[in-house]
Short mmCIF file of C-alpha atoms and ligand atoms in Angstrom, two decimals:
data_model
loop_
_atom_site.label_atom_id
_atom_site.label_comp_id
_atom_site.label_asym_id
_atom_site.label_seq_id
_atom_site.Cartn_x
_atom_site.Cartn_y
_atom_site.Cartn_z
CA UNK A 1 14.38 26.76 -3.23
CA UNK A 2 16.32 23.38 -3.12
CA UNK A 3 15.41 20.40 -5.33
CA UNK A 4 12.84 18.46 -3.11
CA UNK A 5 13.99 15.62 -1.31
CA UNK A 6 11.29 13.15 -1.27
CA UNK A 7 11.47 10.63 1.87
CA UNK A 8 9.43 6.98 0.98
CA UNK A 9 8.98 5.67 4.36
CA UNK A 10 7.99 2.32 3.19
CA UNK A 11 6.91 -0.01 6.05
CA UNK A 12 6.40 1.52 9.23
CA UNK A 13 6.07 -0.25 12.48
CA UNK A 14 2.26 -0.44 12.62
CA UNK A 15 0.73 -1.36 9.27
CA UNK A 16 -0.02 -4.76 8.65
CA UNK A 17 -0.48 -6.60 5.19
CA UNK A 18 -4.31 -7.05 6.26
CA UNK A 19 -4.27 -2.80 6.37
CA UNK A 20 -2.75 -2.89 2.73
CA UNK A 21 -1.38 -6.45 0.89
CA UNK A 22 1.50 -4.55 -0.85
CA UNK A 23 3.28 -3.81 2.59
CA UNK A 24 6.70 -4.67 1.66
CA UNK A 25 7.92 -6.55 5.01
CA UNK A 26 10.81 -9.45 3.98
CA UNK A 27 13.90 -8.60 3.15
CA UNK A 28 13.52 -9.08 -0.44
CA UNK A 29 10.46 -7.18 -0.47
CA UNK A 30 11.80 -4.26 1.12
CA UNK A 31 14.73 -4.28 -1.07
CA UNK A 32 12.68 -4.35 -4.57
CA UNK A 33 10.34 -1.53 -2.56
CA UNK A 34 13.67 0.93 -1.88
CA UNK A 35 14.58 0.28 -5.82
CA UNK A 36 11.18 1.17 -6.79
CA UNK A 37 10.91 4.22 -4.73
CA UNK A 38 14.24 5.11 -5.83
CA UNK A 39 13.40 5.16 -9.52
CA UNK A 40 10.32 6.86 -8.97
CA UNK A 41 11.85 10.02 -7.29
CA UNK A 42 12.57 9.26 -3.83
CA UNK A 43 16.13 10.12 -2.10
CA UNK A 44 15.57 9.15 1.29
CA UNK A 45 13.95 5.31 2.63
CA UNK A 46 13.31 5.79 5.90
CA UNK A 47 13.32 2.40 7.54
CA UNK A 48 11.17 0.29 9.49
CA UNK A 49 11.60 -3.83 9.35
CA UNK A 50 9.86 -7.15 10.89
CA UNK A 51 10.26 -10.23 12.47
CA UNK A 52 9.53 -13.52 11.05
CA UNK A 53 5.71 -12.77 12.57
CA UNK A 54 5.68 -9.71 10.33
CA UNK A 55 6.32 -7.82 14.08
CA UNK A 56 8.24 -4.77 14.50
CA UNK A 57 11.53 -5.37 15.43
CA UNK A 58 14.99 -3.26 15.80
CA UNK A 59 17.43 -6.62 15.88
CA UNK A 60 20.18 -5.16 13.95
CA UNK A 61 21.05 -8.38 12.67
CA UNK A 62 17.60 -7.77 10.83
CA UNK A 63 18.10 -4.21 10.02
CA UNK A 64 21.97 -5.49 8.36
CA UNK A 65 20.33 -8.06 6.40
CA UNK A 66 17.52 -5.86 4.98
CA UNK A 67 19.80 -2.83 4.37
CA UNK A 68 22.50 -5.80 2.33
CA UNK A 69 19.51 -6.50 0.23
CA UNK A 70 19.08 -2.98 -1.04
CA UNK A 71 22.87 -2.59 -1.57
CA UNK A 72 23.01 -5.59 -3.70
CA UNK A 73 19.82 -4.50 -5.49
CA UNK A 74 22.02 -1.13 -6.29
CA UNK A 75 20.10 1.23 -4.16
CA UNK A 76 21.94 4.50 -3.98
CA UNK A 77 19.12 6.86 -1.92
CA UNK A 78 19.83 7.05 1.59
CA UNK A 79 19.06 4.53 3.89
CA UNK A 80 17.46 5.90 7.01
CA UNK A 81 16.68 3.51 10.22
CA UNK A 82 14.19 4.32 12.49
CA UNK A 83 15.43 4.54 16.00
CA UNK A 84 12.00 5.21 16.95
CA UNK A 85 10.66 1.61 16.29
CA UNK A 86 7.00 1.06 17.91
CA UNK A 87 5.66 2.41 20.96
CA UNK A 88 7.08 0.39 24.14
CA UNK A 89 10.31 -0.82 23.06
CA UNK A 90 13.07 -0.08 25.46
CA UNK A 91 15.64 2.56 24.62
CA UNK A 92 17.95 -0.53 24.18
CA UNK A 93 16.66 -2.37 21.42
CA UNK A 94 15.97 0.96 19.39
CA UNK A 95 18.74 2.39 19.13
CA UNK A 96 20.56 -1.14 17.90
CA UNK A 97 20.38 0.25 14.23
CA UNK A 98 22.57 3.13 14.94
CA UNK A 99 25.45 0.38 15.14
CA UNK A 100 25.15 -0.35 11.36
CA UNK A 101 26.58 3.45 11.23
CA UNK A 102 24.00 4.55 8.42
CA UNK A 103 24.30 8.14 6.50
CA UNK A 104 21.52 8.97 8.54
CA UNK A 105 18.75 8.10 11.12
CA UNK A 106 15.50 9.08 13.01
CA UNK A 107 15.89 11.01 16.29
CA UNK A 108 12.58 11.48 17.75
CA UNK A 109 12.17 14.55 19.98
CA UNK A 110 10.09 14.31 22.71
CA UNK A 111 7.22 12.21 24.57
CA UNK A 112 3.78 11.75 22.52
CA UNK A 113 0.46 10.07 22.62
CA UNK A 114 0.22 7.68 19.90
CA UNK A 115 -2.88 6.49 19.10
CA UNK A 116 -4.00 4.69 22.46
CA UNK A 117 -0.32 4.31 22.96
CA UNK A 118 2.26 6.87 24.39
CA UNK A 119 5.55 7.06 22.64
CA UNK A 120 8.14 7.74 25.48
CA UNK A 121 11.23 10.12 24.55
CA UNK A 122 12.92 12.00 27.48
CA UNK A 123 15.37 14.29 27.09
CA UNK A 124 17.83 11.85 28.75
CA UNK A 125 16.99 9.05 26.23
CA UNK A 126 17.46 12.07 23.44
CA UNK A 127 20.62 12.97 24.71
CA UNK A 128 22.07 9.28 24.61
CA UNK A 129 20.82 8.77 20.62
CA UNK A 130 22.24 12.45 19.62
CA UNK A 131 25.41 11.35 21.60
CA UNK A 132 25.83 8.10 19.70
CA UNK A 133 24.91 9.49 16.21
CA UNK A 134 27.03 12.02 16.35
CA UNK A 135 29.91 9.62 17.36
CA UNK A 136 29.30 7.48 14.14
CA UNK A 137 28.76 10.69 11.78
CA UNK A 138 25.14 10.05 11.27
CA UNK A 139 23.01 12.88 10.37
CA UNK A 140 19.56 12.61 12.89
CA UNK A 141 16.68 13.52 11.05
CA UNK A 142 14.70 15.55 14.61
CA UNK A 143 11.07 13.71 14.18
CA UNK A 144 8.90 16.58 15.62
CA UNK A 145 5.30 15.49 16.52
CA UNK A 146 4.63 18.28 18.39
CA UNK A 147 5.63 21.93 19.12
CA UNK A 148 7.56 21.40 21.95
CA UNK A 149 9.25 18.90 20.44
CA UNK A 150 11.21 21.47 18.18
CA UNK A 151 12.60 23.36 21.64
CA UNK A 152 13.52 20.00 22.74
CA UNK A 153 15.33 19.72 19.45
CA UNK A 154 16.82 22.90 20.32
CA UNK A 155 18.22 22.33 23.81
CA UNK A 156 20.57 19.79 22.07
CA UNK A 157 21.98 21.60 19.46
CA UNK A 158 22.60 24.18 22.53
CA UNK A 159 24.26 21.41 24.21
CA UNK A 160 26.24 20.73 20.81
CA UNK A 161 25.26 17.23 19.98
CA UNK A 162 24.17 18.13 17.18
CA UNK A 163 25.80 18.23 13.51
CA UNK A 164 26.16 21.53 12.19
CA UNK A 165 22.97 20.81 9.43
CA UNK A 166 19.88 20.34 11.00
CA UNK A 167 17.12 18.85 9.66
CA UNK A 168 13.48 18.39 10.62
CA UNK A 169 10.85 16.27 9.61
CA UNK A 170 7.10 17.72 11.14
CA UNK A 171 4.97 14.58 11.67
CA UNK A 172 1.12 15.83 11.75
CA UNK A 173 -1.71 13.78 12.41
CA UNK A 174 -0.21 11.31 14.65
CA UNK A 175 -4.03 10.79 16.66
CA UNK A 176 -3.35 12.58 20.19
CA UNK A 177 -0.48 14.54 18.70
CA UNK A 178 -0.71 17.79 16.80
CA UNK A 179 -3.52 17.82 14.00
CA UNK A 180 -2.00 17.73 10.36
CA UNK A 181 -3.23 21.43 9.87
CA UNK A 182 -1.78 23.84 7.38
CA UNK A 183 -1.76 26.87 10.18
CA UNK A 184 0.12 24.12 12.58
CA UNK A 185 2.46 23.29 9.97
CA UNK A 186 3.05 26.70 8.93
CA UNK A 187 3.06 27.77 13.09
CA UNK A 188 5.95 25.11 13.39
CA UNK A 189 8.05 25.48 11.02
CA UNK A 190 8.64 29.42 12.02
CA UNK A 191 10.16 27.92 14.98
CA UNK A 192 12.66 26.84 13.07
CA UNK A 193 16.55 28.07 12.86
CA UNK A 194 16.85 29.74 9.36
CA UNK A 195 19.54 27.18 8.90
CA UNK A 196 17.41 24.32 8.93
CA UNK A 197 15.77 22.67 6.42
CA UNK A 198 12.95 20.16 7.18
CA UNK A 199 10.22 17.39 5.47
CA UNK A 200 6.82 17.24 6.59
CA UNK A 201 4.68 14.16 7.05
CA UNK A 202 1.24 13.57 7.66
CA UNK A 203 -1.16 10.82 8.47
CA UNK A 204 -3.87 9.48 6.59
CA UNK A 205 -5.64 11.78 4.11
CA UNK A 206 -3.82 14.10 4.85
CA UNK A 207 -0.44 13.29 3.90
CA UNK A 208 -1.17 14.63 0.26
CA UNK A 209 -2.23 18.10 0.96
CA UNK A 210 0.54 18.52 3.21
CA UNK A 211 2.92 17.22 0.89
CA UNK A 212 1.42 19.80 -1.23
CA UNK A 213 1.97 22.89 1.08
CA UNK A 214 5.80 21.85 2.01
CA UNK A 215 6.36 21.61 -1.70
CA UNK A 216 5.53 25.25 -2.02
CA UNK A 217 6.72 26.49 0.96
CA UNK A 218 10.13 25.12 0.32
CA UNK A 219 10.34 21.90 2.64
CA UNK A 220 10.21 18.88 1.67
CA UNK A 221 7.99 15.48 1.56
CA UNK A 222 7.28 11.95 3.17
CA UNK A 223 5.28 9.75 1.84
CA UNK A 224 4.77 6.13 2.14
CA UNK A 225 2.77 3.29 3.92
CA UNK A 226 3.83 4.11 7.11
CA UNK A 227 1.43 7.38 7.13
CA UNK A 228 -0.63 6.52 4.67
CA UNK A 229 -1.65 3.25 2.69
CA UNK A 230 -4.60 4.92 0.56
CA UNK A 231 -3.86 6.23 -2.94
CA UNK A 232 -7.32 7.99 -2.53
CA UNK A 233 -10.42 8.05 -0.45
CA UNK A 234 -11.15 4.04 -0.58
CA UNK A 235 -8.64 3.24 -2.94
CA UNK A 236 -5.87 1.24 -1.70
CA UNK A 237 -2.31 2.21 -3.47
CA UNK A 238 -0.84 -0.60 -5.24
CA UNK A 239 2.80 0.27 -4.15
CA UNK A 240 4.70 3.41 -2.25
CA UNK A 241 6.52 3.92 -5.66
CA UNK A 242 3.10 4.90 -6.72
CA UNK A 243 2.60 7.65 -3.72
CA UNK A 244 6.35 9.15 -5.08
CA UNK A 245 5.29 9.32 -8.27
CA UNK A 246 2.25 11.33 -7.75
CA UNK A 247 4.35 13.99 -5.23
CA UNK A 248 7.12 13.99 -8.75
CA UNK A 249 4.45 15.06 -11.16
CA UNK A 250 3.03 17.75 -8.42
CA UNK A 251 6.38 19.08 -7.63
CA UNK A 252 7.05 19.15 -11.87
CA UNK A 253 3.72 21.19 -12.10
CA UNK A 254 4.55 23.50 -9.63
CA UNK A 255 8.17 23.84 -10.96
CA UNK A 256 9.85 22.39 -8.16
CA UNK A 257 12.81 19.81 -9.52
CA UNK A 258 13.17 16.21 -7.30
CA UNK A 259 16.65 15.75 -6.29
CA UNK A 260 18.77 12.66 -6.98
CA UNK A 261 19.96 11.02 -3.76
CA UNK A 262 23.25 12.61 -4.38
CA UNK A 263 21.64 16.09 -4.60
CA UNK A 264 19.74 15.07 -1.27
CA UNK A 265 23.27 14.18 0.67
CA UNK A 266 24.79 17.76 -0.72
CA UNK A 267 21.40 19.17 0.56
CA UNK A 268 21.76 17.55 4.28
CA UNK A 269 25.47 17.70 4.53
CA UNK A 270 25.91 14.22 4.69
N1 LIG P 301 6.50 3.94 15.12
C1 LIG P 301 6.44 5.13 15.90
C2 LIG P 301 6.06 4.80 17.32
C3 LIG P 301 10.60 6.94 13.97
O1 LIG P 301 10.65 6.15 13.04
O2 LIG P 301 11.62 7.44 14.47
C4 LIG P 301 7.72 5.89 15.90
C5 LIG P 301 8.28 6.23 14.58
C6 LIG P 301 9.29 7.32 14.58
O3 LIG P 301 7.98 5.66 13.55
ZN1 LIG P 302 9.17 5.65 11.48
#
C-alpha cells in the first residue's frame, strides 16, 4: 500500500462558527489552521474560504489572499481549492480559483441533492472545469457523491481531459446522496480503474469509521470541519489538527505510514 495521504478539509462552505467556534474562517485563521494540520499529518488542505460576513465565497482575490497567508506561514502540503463552493453559485464564480493555477483542485462529478439543496453539475459544466484544469496542469481531485458520478468521471477521461493519474475522493453521507455505508464504499470503489487511487470522506459520525475502512483497504482519508465538527458523540473538537491526529495514531496502529506532502505529490503525480 502507499503511505496515506491524509486530506484536512478545514472550513467548508456550510459550517458556521455557531456549529463549532474553532471554524478557522479569516485569512489568518485559515493560515495557522493549514500549519497545524500540516504538522499533525495532513498532506492535502482542501479549501473552502469566506466573505467578510463569514459567507461562502469563490472571489479569487479572496482565495489569493488566503492561499499568500499559508505560503508565508511556510505551508508546504498541497493547497486544494474547491471549485465546488456552495450549492447555487453559478459555474462562473466557482471555477474563479482555478485561475490561481494551484497543484490541484476539486472537480465535482455530477448533479446531487444536498441537504434541502441540489448541487448542480452537468456534464457540460464538467467538461469546461476538466478543460481548464488540465490547461493550467492542475490535478482534479473527481468528488464522487454518488455512483454514477464515477461513470461520469469516466466519460471524461474517455474524452481525454483528464491527466494521466486519476484520483477520487468518495464523499458518503452527503443527506439525499449515497449513505456513508461500508458495502457502498466498498461497491464504489470496485468501479474504479486499477490505476486510480482515491480518499474517502464521510459526513458526520461517520467520517471516523470510514476513515477507518479506507485506511485498510488502501485509500486514503478526509477529515476536517467541513464533514464533521464533532471529535465524538457531543464533544465538539477543539481544532481539525486534532481530527488528523487521531486518523495518524490509527493509521500507526494499523501499520500504515502518513506521507509527507512531498510523498503525497509523488503519490498523485503532481
Ligand atoms: N459545498 C458543497 C456544495 C467541493 O468542494 O468541490 C460542494 C463541495 C464540493 O464542497
Ligand atoms: Zn468542499
Amino acid at each position: 500500500m502507499d503511505k496515506l495521504i491524509i486530506t484536512a478539509a478545514i472550513c467548508g462552505a456550510e459550517v458556521t462558527k455557531e456549529d463549532n467556534p474553532n471554524l478557522p474562517i479569516t485569512a489568518e485563521e485559515l493560515a495557522e489552521e493549514a500549519l497545524q494540520v500540516e504538522k499533525a499529518g495532513a498532506s492535502i488542505i482542501h479549501l473552502h474560504v469566506r466573505d467578510e460576513d463569514g459567507l461562502p465565497t469563490q472571489d479569487k482575490d479572496v482565495y489569493a489572499e488566503v492561499i499568500s497567508e499559508m505560503k508565508k506561514k511556510g505551508v508546504n502540503a498541497v493547497i486544494q481549492p474547491s471549485t465546488g463552493g456552495a450549492a447555487g453559485m453559478s459555474w462562473q464564480e466557482r471555477i474563479q480559483p482555478v485561475y490561481l493555477k494551484p497543484e490541484m483542485a476539486t472537480l465535482d462529478c455530477g448533479t446531487t441533492n444536498f441537504g434541502d439543496d441540489i448541487f448542480v453539475n452537468d456534464l457540460p459544466l464538467m467538461r469546461n472545469f476538466a478543460e481548464e484544469m488540465k490547461k493550467h496542469d492542475i490535478l482534479p481531485e473527481l468528488e464522487c457523491f454518488e455512483l454514477g458520478h464515477i461513470y461520469n468521471a469516466l466519460q471524461l477521461d474517455k474524452e481525454d481531459l483528464l491527466p494521466e493519474h486519476l484520483h477520487f475522493d468518495l464523499v458518503l453521507g452527503v443527506p439525499g446522496a449515497t449513505a456513508a455505508t461500508l458495502k457502498n464504499l466498498m461497491f464504489m470503489v470496485e468501479l474504479l480503474p486499477d490505476k486510480a487511487s482515491w480518499t474517502a470522506a464521510a459526513v458526520g459520525r461517520h467520517q471516523l469509521p470510514i476513515a477507518v475502512q479506507a485506511i485498510l483497504m488502501g485509500g486514503h482519508v478526509r477529515v476536517g470541519f467541513e464533514d464533521n465538527i464533532y471529535y465524538k458523540k457531543g464533544v465538539l473538537a477543539e481544532s481539525n489538527a486534532q481530527l488528523v491526529e487521531r486518523i495518524v495514531r490509527l493509521a500507526e496502529e494499523i501499520g500504515r505510514e502518513t506521507a509527507s506532502p512531498d510523498e503525497a505529490r509523488e503519490i498523485l503525480d503532481i
